[in-house]
Coordinates of C-alpha atoms in Angstrom, one line a residue:
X1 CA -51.8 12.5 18.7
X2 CA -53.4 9.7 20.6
X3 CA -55.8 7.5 17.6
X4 CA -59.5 5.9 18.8
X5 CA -61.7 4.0 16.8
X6 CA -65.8 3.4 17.0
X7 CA -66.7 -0.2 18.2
X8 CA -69.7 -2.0 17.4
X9 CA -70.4 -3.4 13.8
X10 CA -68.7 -0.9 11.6
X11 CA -65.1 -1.1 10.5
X12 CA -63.0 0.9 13.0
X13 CA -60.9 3.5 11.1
X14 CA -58.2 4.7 14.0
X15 CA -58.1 8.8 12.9
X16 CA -54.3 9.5 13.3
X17 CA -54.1 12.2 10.7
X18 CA -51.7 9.8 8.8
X19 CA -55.0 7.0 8.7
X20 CA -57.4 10.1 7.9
X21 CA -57.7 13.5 8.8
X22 CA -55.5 16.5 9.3
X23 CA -56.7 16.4 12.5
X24 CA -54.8 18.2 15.4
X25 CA -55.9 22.0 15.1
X26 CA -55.0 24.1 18.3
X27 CA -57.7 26.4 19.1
X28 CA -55.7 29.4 20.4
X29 CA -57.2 31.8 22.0
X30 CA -60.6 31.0 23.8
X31 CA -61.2 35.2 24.2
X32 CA -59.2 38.5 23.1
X33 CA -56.3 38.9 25.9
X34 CA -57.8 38.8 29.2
X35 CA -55.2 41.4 30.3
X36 CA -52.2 41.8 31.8
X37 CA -51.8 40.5 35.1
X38 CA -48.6 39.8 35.7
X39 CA -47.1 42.7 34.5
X40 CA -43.3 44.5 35.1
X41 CA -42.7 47.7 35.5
X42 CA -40.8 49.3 32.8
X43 CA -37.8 51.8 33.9
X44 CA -36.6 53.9 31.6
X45 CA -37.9 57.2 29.1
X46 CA -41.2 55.6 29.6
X47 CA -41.1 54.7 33.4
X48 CA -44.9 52.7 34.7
X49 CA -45.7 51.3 31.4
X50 CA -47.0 47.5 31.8
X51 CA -45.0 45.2 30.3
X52 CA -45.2 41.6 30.4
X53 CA -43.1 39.7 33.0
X54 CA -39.8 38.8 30.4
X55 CA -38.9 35.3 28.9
X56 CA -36.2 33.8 27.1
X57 CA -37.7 30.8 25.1
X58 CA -41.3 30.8 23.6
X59 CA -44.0 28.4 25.2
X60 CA -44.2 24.8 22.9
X61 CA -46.4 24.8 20.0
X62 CA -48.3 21.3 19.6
X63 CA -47.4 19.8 16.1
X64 CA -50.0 17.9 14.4
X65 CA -49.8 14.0 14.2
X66 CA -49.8 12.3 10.8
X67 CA -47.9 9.2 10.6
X68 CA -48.8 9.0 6.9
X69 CA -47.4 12.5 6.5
X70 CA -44.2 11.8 5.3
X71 CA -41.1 14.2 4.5
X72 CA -40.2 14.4 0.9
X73 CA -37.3 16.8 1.1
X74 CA -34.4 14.5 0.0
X75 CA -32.8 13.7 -3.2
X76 CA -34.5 15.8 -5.7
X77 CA -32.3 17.1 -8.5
X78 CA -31.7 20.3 -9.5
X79 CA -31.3 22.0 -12.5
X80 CA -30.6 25.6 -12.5
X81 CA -31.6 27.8 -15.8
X82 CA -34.7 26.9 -17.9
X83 CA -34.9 24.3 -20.3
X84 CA -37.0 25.0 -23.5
X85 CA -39.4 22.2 -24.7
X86 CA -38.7 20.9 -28.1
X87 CA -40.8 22.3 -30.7
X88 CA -43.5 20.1 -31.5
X89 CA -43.3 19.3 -35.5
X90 CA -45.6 16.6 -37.4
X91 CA -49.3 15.4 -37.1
X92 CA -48.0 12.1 -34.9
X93 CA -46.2 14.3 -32.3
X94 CA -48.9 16.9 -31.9
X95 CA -51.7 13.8 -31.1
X96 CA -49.4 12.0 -28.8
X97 CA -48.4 15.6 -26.7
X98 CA -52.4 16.2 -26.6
X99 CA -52.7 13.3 -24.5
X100 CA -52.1 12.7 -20.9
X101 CA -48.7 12.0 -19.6
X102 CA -47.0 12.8 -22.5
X103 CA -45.1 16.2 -21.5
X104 CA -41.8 16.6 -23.1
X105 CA -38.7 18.1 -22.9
X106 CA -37.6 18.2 -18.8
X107 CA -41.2 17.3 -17.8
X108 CA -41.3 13.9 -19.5
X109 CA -41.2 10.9 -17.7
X110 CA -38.1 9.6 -19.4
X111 CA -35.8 12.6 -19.1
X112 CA -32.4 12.0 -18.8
X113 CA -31.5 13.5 -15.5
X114 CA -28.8 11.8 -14.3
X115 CA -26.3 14.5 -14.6
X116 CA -28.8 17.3 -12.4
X117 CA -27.0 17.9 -8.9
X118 CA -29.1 15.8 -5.7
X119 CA -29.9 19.0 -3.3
X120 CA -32.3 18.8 -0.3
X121 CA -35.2 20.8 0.5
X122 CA -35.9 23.5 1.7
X123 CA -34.0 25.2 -1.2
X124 CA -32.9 28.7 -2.2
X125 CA -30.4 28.8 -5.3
X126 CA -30.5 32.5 -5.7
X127 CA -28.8 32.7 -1.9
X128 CA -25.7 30.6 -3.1
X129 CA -25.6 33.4 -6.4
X130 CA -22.6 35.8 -6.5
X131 CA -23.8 39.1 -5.2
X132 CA -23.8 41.5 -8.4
X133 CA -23.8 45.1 -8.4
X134 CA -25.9 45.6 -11.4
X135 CA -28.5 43.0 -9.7
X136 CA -31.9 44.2 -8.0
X137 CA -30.9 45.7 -4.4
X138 CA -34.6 45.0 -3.3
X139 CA -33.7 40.7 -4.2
X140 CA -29.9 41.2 -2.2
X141 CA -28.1 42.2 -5.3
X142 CA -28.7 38.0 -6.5
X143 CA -29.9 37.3 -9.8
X144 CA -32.9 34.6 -9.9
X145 CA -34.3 33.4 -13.2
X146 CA -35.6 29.6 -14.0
X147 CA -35.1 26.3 -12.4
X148 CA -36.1 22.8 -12.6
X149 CA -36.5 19.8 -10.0
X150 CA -37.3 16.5 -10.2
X151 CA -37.7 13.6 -8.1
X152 CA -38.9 9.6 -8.1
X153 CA -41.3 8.2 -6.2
X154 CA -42.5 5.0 -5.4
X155 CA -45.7 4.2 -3.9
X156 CA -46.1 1.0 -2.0
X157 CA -49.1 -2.1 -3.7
X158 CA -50.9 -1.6 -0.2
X159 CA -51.6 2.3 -1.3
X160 CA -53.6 1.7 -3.7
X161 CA -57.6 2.9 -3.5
X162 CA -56.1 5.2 -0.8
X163 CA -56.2 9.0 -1.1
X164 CA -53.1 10.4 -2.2
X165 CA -51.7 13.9 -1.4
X166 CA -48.9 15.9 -2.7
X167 CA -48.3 19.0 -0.3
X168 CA -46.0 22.1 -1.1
X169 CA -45.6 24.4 1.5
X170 CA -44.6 27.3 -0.7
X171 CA -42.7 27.6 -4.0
X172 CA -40.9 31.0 -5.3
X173 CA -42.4 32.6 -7.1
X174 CA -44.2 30.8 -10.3
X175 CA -44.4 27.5 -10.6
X176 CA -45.6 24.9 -13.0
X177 CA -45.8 21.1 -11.7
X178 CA -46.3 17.6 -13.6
X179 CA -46.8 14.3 -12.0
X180 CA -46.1 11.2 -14.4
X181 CA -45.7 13.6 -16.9
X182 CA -49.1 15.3 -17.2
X183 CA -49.4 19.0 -15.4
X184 CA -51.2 18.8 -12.4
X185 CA -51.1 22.8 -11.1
X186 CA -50.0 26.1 -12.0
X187 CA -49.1 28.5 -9.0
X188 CA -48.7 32.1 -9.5
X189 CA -47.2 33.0 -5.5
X190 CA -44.3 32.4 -3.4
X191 CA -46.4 32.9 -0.2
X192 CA -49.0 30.1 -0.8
X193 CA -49.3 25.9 -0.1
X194 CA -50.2 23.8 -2.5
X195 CA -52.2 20.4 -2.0
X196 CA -52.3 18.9 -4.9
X197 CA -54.2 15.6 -5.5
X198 CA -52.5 12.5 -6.7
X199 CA -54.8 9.9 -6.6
X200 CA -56.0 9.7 -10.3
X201 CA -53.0 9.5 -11.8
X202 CA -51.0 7.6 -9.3
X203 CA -48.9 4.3 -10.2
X204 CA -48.5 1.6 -7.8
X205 CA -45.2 -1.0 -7.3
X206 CA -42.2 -1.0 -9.3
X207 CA -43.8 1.6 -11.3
X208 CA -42.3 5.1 -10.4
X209 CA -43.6 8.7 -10.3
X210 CA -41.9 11.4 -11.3
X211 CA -43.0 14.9 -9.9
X212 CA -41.0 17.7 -11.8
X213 CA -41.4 21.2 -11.1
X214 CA -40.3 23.9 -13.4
X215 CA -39.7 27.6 -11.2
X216 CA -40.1 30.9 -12.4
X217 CA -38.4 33.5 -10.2
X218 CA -38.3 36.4 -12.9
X219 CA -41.1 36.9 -10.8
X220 CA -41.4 39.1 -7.6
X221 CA -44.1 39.7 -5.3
X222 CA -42.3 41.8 -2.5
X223 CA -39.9 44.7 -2.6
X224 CA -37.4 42.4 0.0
X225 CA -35.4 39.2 -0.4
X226 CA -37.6 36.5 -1.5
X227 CA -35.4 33.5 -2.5
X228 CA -36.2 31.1 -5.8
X229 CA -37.1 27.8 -5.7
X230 CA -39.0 25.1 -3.5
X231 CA -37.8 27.1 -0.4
X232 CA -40.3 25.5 1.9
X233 CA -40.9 21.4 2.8
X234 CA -42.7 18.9 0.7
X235 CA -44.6 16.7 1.9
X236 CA -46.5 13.2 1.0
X237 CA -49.8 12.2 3.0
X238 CA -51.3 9.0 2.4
X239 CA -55.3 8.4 3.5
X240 CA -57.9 6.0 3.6
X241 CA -60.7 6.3 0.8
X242 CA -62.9 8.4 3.1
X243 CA -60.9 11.0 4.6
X244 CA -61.2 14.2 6.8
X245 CA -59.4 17.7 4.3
X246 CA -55.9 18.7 4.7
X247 CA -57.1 22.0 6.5
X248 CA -60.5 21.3 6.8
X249 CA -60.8 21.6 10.5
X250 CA -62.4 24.9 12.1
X251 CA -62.8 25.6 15.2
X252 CA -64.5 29.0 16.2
X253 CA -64.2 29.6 20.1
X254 CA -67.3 32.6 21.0
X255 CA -68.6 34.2 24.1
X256 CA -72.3 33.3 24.0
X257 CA -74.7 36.5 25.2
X258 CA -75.4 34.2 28.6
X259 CA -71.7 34.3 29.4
X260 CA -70.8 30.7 28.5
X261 CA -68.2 29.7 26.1
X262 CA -68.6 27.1 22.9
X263 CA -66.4 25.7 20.3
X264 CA -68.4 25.1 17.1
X265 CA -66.8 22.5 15.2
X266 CA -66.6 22.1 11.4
X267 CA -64.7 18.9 9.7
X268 CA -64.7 18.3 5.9
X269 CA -64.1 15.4 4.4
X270 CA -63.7 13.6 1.4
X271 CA -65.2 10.2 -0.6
X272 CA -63.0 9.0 -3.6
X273 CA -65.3 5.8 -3.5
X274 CA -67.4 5.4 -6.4
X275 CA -70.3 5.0 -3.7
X276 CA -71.8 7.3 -0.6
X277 CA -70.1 6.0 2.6
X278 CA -71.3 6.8 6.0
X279 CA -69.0 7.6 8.8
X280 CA -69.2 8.5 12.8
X281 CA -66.9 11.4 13.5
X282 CA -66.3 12.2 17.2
X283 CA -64.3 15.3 18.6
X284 CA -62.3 16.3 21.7
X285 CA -61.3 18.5 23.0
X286 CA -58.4 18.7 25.6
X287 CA -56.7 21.3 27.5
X288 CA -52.5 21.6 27.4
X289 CA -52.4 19.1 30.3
X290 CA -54.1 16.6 27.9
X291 CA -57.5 16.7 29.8
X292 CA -61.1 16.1 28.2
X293 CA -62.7 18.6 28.8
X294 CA -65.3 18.7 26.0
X295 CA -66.0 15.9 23.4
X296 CA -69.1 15.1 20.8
X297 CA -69.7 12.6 18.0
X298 CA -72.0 12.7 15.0
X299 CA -72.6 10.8 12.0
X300 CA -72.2 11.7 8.4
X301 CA -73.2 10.3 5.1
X302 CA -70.8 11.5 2.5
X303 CA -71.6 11.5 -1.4
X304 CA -69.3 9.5 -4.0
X305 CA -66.1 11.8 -5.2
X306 CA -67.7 14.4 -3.5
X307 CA -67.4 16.2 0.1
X308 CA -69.5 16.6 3.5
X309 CA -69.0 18.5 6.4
X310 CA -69.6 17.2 10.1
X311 CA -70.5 19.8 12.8
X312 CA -70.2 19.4 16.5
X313 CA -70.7 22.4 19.3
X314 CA -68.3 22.0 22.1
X315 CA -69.5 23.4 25.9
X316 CA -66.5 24.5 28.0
X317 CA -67.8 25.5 31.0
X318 CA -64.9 26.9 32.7
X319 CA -62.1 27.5 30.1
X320 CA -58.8 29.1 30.8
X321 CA -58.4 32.6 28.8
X322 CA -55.4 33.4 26.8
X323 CA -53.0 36.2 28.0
X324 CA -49.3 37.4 26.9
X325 CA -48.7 35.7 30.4
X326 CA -50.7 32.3 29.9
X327 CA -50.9 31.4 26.3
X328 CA -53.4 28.5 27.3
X329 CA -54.0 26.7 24.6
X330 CA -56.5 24.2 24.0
X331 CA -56.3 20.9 21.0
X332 CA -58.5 19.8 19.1
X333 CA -59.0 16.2 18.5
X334 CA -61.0 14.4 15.9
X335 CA -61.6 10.9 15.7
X336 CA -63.6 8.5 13.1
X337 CA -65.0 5.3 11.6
X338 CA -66.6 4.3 8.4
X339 CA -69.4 1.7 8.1
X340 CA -68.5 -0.8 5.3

């Protein structure tokens, strides 16, 4: 994704989706399917019926732009059954667990994990199982049951006073998840994302964090195979202070009663300042050949540790319609800067 920043006196912010936003959003479909045009002519029991002219590799899918996005699948280690917190005995221990980043057992900071197994994510233990015949046929005749991971991470001085993002994209089935040792989510579905906020609790330098999860998948949610453990990617997104919402782009293509078509535009974004910061937030949108062919800008004044929403609407004059024969797609491109 190409970045652009605001001149004039503010402080340009270049929006890169690593730098501020999640920002590339492909708005599909600019109508229903405007028919077949193209179509084959299918032989067989059912000779005449229309059928789209055959291909043999789907069209390519834009992939958003993040630089600050980055990967967090390696090196995590694995434990595989659960692990039972100590019982918590005496008037000492009970005050000190109340408190924050005190977990124990395998969520503690200090847990000796040095004998846990490095695996890679995405990662399904019950798939490597031994099939067993007294097993659940609906799970692939593999048993599941608990699991733990845990990993180290180090954040960089220059991060600090910069939102910071942890991202799941799906864990099965139940998880529970502590960062430095306090829990920071419980998630009850296999099908879900998580984006989970990191910023409070953060540490900065030669001082680690340690993300450990702890997986249930005694729990099922489908009558199918449906894996254990962090099966999807993990993901780390760094932004500036004022920042535009991991999925908090929508763009709404409609047919207006006059015939012409708009995009409305909504962006969310946060403040983690302990002040109200104003912003510009411009939008464009281009066509798969990387042409402008709408664009708007608009300012917005967003409330301390709060949220605001900018709205643009897009005219496309002439846009290109989606079919099963010309998937046109169209991007959408958001840009900002924040007065300081």
């Amino acid at each position: 994704m190409r970045g652009k920043s605001v001149s004039g006196s503010q402080s340009p912010i270049v929006l890169k989706r690593r730098e501020f936003m999640v920002a590339a959003g492909s708005v599909a479909a600019m109508a229903p399917v405007a028919g077949v045009e193209a179509a084959s002519v299918r032989t067989g029991p059912h000779p005449g019926l229309p059928m789209p002219a055959s291909r043999t590799v789907l069209p390519p899918r834009p992939e958003p732009d993040e630089p600050g996005r980055l990967l967090l699948d390696r090196a995590w280690q694995f434990h595989q059954g659960d692990i039972p917190a100590p019982e918590i005995k005496g008037h000492g221990w009970s005050y000190s667990n109340a408190k924050a980043g005190q977990a124990q057992g395998a969520a503690a900071t200090n847990f000796d994990d040095s004998d846990w197994p490095n695996v890679d994510l995405p990662h399904d233990w019950a798939v490597a199982m031994p099939f067993d015949r007294d097993a659940n046929p609906s799970q692939g005749y593999r048993r599941r049951g608990y699991a733990w991971y845990r990993r180290t991470l180090r954040l960089e001085p220059e991060d600090r006073g910069k939102y910071i993002e942890l991202q799941f994209a799906a864990i099965a089935t139940n998880a529970t998840i502590w960062f430095n040792g306090s829990v920071i989510a419980h998630n009850w579905s296999g099908y879900n994302s998580l984006y989970l906020d990191l910023t409070p609790t953060a540490r900065f330098g030669d001082h680690l964090n340690t993300i450990v999860v702890r997986v249930d998948a005694e729990k099922m949610e489908g009558w199918w195979y449906e894996g254990a453990g962090i099966y999807r990617h993990v993901w780390l997104a760094k932004r500036p202070p004022v920042y535009i919402e991991t999925d908090g782009i929508h763009a709404d293509p409609r047919l207006g009663p006059d015939g012409r078509w708009s995009v409305p535009v909504t962006a969310t974004l946060g403040n983690i300042l302990k002040a109200e910061a104003n912003a510009t937030v411009s939008v464009e949108l281009t066509d798969a050949g990387g042409r402008v062919v709408a664009q708007g800008s608009t300012g917005v004044t967003v409330p301390p540790l709060a949220r605001r929403e900018a709205q643009f609407d897009l005219a496309v004059p002439d846009p290109r319609l989606w079919s099963v024969d010309a998937p046109n797609l169209y991007t959408c491109l958001l840009y900002t800067s924040r007065c300081v």
